[in-house]
Short mmCIF file of C-alpha atoms in Angstrom, two decimals:
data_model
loop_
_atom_site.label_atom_id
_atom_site.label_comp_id
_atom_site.label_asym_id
_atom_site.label_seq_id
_atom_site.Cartn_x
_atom_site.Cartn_y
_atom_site.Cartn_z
CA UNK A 1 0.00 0.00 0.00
CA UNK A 2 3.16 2.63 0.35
CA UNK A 3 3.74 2.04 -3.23
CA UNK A 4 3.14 5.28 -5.06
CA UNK A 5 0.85 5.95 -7.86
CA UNK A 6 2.54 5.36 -11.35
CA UNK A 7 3.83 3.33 -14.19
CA UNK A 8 7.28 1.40 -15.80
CA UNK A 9 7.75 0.68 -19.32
CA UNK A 10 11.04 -2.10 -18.90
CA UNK A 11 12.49 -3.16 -22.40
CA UNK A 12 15.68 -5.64 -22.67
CA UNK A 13 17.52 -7.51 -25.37
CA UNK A 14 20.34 -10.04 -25.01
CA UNK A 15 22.30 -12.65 -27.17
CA UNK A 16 20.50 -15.09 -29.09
CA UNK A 17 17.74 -12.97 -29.96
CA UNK A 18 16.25 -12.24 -26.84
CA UNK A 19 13.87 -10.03 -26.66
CA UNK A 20 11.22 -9.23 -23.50
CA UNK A 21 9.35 -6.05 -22.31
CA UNK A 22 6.99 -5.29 -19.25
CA UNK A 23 4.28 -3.08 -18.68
CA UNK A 24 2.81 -2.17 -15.28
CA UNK A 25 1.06 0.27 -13.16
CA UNK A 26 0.35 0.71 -9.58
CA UNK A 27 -2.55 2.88 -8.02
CA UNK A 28 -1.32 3.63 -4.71
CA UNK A 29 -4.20 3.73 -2.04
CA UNK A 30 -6.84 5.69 -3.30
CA UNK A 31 -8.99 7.06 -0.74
CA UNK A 32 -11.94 4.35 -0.50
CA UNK A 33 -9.00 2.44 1.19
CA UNK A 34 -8.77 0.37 -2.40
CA UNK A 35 -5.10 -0.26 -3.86
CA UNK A 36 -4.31 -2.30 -7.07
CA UNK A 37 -1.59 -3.27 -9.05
CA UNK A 38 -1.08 -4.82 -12.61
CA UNK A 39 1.68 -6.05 -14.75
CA UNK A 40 1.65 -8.01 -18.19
CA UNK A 41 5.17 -9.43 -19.29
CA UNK A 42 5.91 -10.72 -23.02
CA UNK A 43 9.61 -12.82 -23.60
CA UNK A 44 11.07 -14.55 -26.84
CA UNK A 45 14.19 -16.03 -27.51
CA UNK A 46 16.19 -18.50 -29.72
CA UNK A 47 17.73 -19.80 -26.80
CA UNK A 48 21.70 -21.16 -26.72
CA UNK A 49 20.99 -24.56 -27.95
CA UNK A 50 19.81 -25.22 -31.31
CA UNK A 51 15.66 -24.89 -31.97
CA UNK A 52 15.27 -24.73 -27.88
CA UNK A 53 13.85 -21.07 -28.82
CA UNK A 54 10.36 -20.00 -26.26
CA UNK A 55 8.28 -17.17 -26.47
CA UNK A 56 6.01 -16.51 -23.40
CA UNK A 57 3.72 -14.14 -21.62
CA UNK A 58 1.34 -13.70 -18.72
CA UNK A 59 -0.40 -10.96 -16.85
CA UNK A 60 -0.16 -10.75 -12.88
CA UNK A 61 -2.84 -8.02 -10.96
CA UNK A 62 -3.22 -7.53 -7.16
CA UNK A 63 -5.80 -5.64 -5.67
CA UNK A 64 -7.28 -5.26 -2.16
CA UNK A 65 -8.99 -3.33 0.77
CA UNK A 66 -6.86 -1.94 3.53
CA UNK A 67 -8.72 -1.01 6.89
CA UNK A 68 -7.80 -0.61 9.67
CA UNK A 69 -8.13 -3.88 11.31
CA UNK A 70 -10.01 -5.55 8.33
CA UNK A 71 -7.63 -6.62 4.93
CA UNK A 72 -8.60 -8.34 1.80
CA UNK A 73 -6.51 -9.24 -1.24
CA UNK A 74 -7.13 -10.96 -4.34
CA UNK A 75 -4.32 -11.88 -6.39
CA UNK A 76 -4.49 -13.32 -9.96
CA UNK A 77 -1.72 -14.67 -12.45
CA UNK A 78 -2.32 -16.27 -16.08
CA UNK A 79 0.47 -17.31 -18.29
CA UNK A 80 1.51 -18.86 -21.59
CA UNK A 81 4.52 -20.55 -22.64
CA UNK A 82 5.53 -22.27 -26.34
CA UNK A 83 9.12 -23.90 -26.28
CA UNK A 84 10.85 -25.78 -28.18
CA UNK A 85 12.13 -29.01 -26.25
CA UNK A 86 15.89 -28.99 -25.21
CA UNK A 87 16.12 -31.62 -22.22
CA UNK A 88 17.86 -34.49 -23.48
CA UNK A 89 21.66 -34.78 -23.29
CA UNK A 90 23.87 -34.92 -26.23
CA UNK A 91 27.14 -36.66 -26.30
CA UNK A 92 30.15 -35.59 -25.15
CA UNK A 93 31.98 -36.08 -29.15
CA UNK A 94 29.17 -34.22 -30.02
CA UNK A 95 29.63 -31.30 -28.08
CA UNK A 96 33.56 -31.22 -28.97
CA UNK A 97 32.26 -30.59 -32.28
CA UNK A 98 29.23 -28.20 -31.26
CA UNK A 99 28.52 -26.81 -28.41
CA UNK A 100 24.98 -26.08 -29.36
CA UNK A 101 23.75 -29.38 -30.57
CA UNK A 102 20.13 -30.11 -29.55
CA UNK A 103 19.59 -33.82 -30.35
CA UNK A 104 15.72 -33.31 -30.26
CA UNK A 105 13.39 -32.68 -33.51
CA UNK A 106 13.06 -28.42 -33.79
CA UNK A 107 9.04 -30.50 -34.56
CA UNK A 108 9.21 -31.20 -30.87
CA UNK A 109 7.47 -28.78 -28.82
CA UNK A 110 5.60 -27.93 -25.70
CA UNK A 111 2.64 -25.62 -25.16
CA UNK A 112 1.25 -24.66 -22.19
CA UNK A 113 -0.51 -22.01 -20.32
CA UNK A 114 -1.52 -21.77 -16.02
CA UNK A 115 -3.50 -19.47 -14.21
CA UNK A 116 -3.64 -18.95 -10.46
CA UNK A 117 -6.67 -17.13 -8.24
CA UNK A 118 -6.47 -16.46 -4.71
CA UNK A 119 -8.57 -14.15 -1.77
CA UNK A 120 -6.55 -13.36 1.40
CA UNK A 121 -8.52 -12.08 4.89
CA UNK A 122 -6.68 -10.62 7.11
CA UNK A 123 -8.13 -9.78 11.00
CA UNK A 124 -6.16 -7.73 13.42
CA UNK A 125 -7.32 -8.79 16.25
CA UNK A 126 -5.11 -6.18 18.66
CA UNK A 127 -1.82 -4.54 18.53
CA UNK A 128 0.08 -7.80 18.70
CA UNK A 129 -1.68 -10.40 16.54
CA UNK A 130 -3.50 -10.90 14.10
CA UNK A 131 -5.18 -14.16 11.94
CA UNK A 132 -4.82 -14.42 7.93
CA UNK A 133 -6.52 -17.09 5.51
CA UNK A 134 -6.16 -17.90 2.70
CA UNK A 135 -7.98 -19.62 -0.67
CA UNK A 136 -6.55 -20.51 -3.51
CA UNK A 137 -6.67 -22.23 -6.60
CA UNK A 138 -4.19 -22.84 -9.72
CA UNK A 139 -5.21 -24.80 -12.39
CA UNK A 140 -2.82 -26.02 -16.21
CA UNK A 141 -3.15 -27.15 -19.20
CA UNK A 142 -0.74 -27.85 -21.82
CA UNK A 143 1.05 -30.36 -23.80
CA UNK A 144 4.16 -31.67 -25.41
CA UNK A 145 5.03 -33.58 -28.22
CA UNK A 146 7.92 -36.55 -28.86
CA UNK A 147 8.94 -38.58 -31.94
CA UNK A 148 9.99 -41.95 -30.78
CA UNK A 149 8.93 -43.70 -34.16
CA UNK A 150 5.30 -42.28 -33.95
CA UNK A 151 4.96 -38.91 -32.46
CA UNK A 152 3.14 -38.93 -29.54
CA UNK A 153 1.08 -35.90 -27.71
CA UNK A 154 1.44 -35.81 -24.12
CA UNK A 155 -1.66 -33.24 -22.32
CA UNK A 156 -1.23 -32.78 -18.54
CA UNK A 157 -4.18 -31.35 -17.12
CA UNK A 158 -4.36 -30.47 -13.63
CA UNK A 159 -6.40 -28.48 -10.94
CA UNK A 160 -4.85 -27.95 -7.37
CA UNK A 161 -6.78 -25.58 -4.48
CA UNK A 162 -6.22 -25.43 -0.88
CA UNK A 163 -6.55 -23.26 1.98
CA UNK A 164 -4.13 -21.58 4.36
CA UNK A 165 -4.98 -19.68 7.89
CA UNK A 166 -2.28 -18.42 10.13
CA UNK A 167 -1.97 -16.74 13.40
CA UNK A 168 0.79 -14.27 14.55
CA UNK A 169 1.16 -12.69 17.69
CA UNK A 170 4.32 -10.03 17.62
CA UNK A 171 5.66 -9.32 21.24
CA UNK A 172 8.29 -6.84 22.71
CA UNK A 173 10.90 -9.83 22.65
CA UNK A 174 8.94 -12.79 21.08
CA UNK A 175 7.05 -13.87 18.31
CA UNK A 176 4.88 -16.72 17.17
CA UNK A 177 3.38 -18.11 14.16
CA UNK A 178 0.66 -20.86 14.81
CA UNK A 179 -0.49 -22.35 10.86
CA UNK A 180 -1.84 -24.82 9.25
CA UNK A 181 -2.62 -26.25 5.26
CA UNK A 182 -4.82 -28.34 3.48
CA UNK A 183 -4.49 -28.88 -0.19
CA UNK A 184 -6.17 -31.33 -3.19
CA UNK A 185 -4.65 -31.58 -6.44
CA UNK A 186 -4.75 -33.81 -9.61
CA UNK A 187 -3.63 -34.12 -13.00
CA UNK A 188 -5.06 -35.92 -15.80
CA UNK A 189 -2.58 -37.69 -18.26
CA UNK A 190 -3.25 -38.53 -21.65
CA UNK A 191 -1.80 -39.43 -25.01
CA UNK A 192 -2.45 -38.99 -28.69
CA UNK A 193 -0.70 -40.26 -31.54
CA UNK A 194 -0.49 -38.34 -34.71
CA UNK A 195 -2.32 -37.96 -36.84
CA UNK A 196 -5.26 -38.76 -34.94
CA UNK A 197 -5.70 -36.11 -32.15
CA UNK A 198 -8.96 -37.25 -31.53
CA UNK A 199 -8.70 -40.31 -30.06
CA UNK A 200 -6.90 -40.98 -26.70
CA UNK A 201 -4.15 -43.69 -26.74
CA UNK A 202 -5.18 -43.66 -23.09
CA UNK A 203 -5.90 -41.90 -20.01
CA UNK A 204 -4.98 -41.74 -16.57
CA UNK A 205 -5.01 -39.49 -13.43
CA UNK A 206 -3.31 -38.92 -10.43
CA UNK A 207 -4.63 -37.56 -6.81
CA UNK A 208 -2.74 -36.26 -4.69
CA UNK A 209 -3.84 -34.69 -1.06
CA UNK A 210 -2.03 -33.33 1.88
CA UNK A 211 -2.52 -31.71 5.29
CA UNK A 212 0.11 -29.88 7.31
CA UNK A 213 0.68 -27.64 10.56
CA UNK A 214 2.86 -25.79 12.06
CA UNK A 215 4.34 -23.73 15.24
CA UNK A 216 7.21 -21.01 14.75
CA UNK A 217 8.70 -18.86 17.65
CA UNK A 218 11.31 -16.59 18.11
CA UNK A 219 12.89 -15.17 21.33
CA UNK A 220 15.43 -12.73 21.63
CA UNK A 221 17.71 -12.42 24.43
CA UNK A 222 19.75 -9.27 24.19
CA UNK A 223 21.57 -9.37 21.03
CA UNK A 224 20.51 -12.82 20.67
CA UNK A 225 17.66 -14.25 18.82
CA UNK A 226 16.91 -17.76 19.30
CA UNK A 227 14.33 -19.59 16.81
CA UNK A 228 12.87 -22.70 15.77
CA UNK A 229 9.78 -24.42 14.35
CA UNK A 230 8.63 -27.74 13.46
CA UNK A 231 6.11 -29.32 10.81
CA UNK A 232 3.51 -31.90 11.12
CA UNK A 233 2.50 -33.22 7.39
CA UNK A 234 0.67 -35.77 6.19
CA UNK A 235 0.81 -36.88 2.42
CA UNK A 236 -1.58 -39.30 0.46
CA UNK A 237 -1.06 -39.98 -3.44
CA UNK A 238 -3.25 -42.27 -5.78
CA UNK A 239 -2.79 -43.62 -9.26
CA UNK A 240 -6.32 -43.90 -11.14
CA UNK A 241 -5.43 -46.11 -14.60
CA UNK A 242 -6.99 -45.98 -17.54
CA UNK A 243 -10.11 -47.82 -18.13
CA UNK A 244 -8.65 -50.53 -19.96
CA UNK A 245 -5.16 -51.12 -18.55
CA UNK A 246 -6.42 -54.07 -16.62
CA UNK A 247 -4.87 -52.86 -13.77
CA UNK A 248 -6.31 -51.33 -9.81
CA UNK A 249 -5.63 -48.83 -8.59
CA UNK A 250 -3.12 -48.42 -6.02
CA UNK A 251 -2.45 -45.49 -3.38
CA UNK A 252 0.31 -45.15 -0.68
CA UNK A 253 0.51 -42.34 1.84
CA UNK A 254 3.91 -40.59 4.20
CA UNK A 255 4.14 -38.70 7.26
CA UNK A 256 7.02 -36.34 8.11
CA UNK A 257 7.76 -34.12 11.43
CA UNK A 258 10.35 -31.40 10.17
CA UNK A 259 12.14 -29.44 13.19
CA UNK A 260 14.67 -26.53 12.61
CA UNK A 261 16.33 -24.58 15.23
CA UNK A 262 18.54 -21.87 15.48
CA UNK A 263 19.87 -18.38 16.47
CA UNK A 264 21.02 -14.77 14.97
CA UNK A 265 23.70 -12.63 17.12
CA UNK A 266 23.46 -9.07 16.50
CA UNK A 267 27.20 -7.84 16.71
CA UNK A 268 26.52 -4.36 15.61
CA UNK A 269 23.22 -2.52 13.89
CA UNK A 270 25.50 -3.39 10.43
CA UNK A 271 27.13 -6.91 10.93
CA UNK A 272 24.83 -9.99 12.47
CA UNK A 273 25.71 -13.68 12.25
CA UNK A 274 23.27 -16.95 12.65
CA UNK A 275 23.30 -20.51 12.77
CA UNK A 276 20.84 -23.26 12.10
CA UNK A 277 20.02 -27.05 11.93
CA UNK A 278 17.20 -28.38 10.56
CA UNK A 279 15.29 -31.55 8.66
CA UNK A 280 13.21 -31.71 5.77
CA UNK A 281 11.55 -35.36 4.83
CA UNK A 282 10.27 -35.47 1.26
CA UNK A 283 8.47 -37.69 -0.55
CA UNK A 284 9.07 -39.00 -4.31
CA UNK A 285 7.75 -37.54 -7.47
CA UNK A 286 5.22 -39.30 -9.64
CA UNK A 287 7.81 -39.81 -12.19
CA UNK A 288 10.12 -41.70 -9.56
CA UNK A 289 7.08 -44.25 -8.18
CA UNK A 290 6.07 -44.96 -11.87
CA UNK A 291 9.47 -45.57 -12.91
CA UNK A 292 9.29 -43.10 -15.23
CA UNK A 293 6.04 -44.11 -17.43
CA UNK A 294 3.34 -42.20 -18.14
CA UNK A 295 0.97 -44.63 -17.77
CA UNK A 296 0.84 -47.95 -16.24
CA UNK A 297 -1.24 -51.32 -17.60
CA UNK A 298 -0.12 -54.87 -17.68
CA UNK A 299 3.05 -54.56 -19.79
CA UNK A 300 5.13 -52.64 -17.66
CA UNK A 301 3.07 -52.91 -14.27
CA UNK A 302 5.31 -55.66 -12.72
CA UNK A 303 8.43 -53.97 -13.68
CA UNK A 304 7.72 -50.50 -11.92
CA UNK A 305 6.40 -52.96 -8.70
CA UNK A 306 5.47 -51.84 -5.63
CA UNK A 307 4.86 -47.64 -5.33
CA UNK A 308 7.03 -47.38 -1.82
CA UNK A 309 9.77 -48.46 -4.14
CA UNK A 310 11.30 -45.03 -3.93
CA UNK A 311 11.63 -43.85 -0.31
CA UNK A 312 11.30 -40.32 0.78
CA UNK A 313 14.68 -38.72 1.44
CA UNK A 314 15.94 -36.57 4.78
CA UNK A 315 18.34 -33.98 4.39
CA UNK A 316 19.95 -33.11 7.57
CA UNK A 317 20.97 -29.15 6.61
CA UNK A 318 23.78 -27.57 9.06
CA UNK A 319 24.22 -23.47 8.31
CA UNK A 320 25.97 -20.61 9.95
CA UNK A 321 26.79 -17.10 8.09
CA UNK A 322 27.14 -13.48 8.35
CA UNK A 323 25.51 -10.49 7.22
CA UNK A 324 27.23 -7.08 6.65
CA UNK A 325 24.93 -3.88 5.38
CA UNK A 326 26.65 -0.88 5.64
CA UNK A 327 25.80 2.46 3.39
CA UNK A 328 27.48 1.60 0.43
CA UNK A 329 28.25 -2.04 0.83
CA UNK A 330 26.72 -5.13 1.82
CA UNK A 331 27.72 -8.62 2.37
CA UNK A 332 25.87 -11.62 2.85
CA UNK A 333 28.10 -15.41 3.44
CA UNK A 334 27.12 -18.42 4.69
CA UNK A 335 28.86 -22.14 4.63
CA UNK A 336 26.54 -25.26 5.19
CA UNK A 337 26.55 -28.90 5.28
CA UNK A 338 23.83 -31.07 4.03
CA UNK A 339 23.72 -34.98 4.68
CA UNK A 340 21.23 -36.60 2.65
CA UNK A 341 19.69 -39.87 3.75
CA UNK A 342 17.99 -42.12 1.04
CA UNK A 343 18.57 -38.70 -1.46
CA UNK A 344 16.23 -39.59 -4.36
CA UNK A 345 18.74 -38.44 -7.03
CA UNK A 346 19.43 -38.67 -10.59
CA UNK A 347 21.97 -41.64 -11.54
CA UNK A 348 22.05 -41.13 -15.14
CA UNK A 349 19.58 -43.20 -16.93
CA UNK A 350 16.87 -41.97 -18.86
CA UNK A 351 13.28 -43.16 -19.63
CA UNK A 352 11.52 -44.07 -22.71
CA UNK A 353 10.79 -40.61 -23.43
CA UNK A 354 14.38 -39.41 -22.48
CA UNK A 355 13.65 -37.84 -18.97
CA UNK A 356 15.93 -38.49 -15.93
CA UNK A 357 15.25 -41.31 -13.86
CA UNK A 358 16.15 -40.84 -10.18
CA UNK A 359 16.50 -43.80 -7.49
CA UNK A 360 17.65 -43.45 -3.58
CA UNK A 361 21.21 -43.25 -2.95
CA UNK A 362 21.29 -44.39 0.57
CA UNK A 363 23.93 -41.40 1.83
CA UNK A 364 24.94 -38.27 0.01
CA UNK A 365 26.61 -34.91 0.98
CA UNK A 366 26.78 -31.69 -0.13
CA UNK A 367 29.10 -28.97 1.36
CA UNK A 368 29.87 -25.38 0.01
CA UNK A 369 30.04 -21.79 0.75
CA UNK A 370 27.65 -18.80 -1.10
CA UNK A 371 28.14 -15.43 -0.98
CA UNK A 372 26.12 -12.18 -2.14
CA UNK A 373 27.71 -8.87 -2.55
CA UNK A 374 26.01 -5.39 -3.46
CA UNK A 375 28.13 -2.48 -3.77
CA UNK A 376 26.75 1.09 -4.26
CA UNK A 377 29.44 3.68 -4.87
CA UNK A 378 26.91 5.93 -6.34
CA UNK A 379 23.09 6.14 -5.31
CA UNK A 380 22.37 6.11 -9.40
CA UNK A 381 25.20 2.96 -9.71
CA UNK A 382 24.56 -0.61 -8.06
CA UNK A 383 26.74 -3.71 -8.79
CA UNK A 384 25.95 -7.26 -7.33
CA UNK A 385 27.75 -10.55 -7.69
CA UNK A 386 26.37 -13.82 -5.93
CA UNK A 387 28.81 -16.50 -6.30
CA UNK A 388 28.71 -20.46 -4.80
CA UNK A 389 31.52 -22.78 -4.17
CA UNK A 390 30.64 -27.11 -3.46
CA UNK A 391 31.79 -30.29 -2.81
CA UNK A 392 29.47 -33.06 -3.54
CA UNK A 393 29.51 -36.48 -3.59
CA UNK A 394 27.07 -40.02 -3.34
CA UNK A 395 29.20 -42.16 -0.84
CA UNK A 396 27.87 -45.50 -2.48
CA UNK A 397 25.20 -46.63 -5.41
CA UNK A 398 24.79 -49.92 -7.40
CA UNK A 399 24.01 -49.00 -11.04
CA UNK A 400 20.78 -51.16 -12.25
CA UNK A 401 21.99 -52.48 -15.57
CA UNK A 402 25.51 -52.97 -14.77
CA UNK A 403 25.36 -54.15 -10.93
CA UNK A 404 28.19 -52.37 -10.34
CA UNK A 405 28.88 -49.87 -7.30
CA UNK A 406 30.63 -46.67 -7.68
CA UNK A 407 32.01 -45.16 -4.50
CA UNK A 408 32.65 -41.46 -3.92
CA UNK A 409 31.31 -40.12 -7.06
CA UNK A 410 29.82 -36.51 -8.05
CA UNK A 411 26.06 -36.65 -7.99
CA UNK A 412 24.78 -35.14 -11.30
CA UNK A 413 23.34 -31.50 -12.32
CA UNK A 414 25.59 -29.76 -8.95
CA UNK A 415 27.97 -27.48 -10.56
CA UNK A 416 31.19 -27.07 -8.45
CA UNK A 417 30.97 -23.36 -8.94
CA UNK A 418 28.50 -20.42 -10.16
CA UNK A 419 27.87 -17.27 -10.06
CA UNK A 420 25.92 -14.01 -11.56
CA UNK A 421 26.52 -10.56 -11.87
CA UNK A 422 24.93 -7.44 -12.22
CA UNK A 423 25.88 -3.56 -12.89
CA UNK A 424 22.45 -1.31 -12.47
CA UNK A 425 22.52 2.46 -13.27
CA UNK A 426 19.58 4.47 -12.53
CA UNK A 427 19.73 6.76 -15.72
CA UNK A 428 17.17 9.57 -14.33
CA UNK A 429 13.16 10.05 -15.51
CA UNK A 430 12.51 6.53 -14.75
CA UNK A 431 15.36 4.74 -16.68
CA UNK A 432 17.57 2.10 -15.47
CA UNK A 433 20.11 0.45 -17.63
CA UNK A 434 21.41 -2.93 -16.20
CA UNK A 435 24.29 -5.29 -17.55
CA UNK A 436 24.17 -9.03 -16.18
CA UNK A 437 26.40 -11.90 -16.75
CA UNK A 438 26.57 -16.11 -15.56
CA UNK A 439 28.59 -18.71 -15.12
CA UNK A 440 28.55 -22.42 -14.24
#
């Protein structure tokens, strides 16, 4: 609501024909206690690898009443991409010769487009606290093609809504967040083959529904703030098959409890540090119960077997850092330590239609150090680098074709180093010109 009345007009270009521009205007609070704001966002680009080119666009508005003790927002998003498909890997004499190659057809494509709705009520009930809920609902639809002999069209259709209510209470040297969730989702998955995109090859759906709550406190003591907060969630996933795959369906269900504890020491107003330790169960995707198929029926049900197949993995996440934010400079650095338990990672093989296949690794670690910098020698000049250093490694898997065990090896898609940088200047009358750069 402090956001002034007004409007941007943001155009960029980069390297391989990219082009994007955004639109938007906010109203500020008007004086029926109504605020707004809208935004629509258009994006097209060849891309680095051969015919992986996307153009996209979507519209995002927020809106909402602001009394005094009585708050309601309604927030809406709608988008649409079309992409050419670049996800499968090409060999490594390939990409000696060309660093660009794109084994895929440029005839393979995706097209999809998602919109999201949601009303927020917010009650103060006093000074201190206050209770917020929230509806929502997001809903897809889209598809994607692949030429494995035929050419097959993949839709995914899916609906997901849920509801969210929290309460806060804000004290002189406490506060606590008391919340819980509910959600139902599911996805429809079906197949045509060309030319006939009439007829469904099949069609089969998954369900998917979860509850959670949670309790989050802080305390401080002096200079020191001491936190923590655990999760209680409960997770329940069904596979509906198509009418005539001759196969039930089947269902299987996980529970987590996810505590994380910590504290922040406030050295100075500028320079702070913190430590944490926390753990995070999660549960397999779809793709790594079925194996990878889209759709299950008596050929391949015995070879995908039972769903709790795949285990959930626990990370076990150790942090501590510092923050610096002076006038000019800031600095933000932290090292962690992650130990992985039954990590559901990728090993390297691919399915039928060339996506990664993942299996538990029974221990994995990953260890590094990140860093953000922002440096403002001018208030019209801002540069930022964010930069991350790692070492990771799977301590033991068996490879499923070969039966051999590797020992101590790099798990894939974890760069040893990245970073991106950025050089802002404000340019006056609304302007900004910004330079950024990446590496991996």
């Amino acid at each position: 609501t402090g956001t002034p009345a007004g409007g941007h007009v943001e155009l960029g270009a980069g390297a391989w024909h990219t082009r994007r521009g955004a639109v938007d205007y906010a109203s500020g609070l008007l004086s029926n206690r109504v605020a707004f704001y809208a935004r629509v966002y258009d994006q097209s680009t060849d891309s680095y690898r051969e015919h992986s080119g996307d153009m996209s666009h979507s519209g995002f508005f927020s809106g909402g009443y602001f009394g005094d003790r009585n708050i309601v927002k309604v927030t809406a998003i709608a988008g649409q991409e079309h992409s050419q498909l670049a996800y499968d890997a090409s060999a490594d004499s390939t990409l000696l010769r060309d660093r660009r190659d794109n084994p895929l057809s440029p005839d393979e494509r995706d097209d999809f487009g998602e919109q999201l709705g949601s009303v927020a009520y917010t009650r103060l009930l006093d000074p201190r606290s206050s209770i917020s809920t929230t509806v929502y609902g997001v809903s897809a639809t889209g598809y994607y093609d692949v030429i494995s002999g035929p050419t097959d069209r993949y839709h995914l259709d899916f609906w997901w809504n849920g509801l969210m209510s929290t309460y806060s209470y804000r004290g002189n040297h406490g506060r606590l967040d008391i919340g819980i969730h509910a959600a139902n989702y599911h996805r429809d998955h079906y197949d045509y083959t060309f030319p006939d995109l009439t007829n469904r090859v099949y069609s089969n759906r998954g369900i998917k529904r979860e509850a959670s709550s949670y309790v989050k406190g802080s305390y401080d003591v002096g200079p020191v703030s001491l936190f923590g907060d655990v999760q209680a969630r409960y997770a329940w996933w069904r596979y509906v098959p198509d009418a005539n795959a001759g196969i039930a369906a089947q269902s299987i269900s996980w529970r987590f409890l996810n505590p994380k504890g910590g504290l922040t020491w406030s050295v100075t107003r500028e320079f702070s540090a913190y430590a944490s330790y926390g753990v995070n169960g999660r549960e397999p995707a779809r793709n790594d119960i079925l194996a990878g198929f889209d759709n299950l029926d008596t050929s391949n049900v015995a070879f995908v077997g039972r769903f709790d197949r795949v285990r959930p993995e626990t990370p076990h996440d150790l942090e501590a850092g510092v923050r610096y934010g002076g006038t000019r400079l800031s600095v933000d650095a932290d090292v962690y330590d992650m130990e992985f338990r039954d990590e559901i990672a990728p090993i390297g093989q691919l399915s039928y239609l060339g996506l990664p296949l993942r299996k538990n690794v029974p221990a994995s670690t990953r260890r590094g150090v990140e860093a953000t910098l922002t440096w403002r020698p001018t208030p019209a000049l801002t540069a930022t680098a964010n930069g991350a250093l790692s070492h990771n490694w799977i301590a033991a898997y068996t490879d499923d074709a070969s039966g051999v065990t590797y020992h101590d090896v790099p798990p894939l898609l974890t760069p040893k180093g990245s970073s991106n940088q950025r050089i802002s200047y404000a340019a006056g009358r609304g302007f900004r010109l910004s330079l950024e750069g990446r590496f991996n």
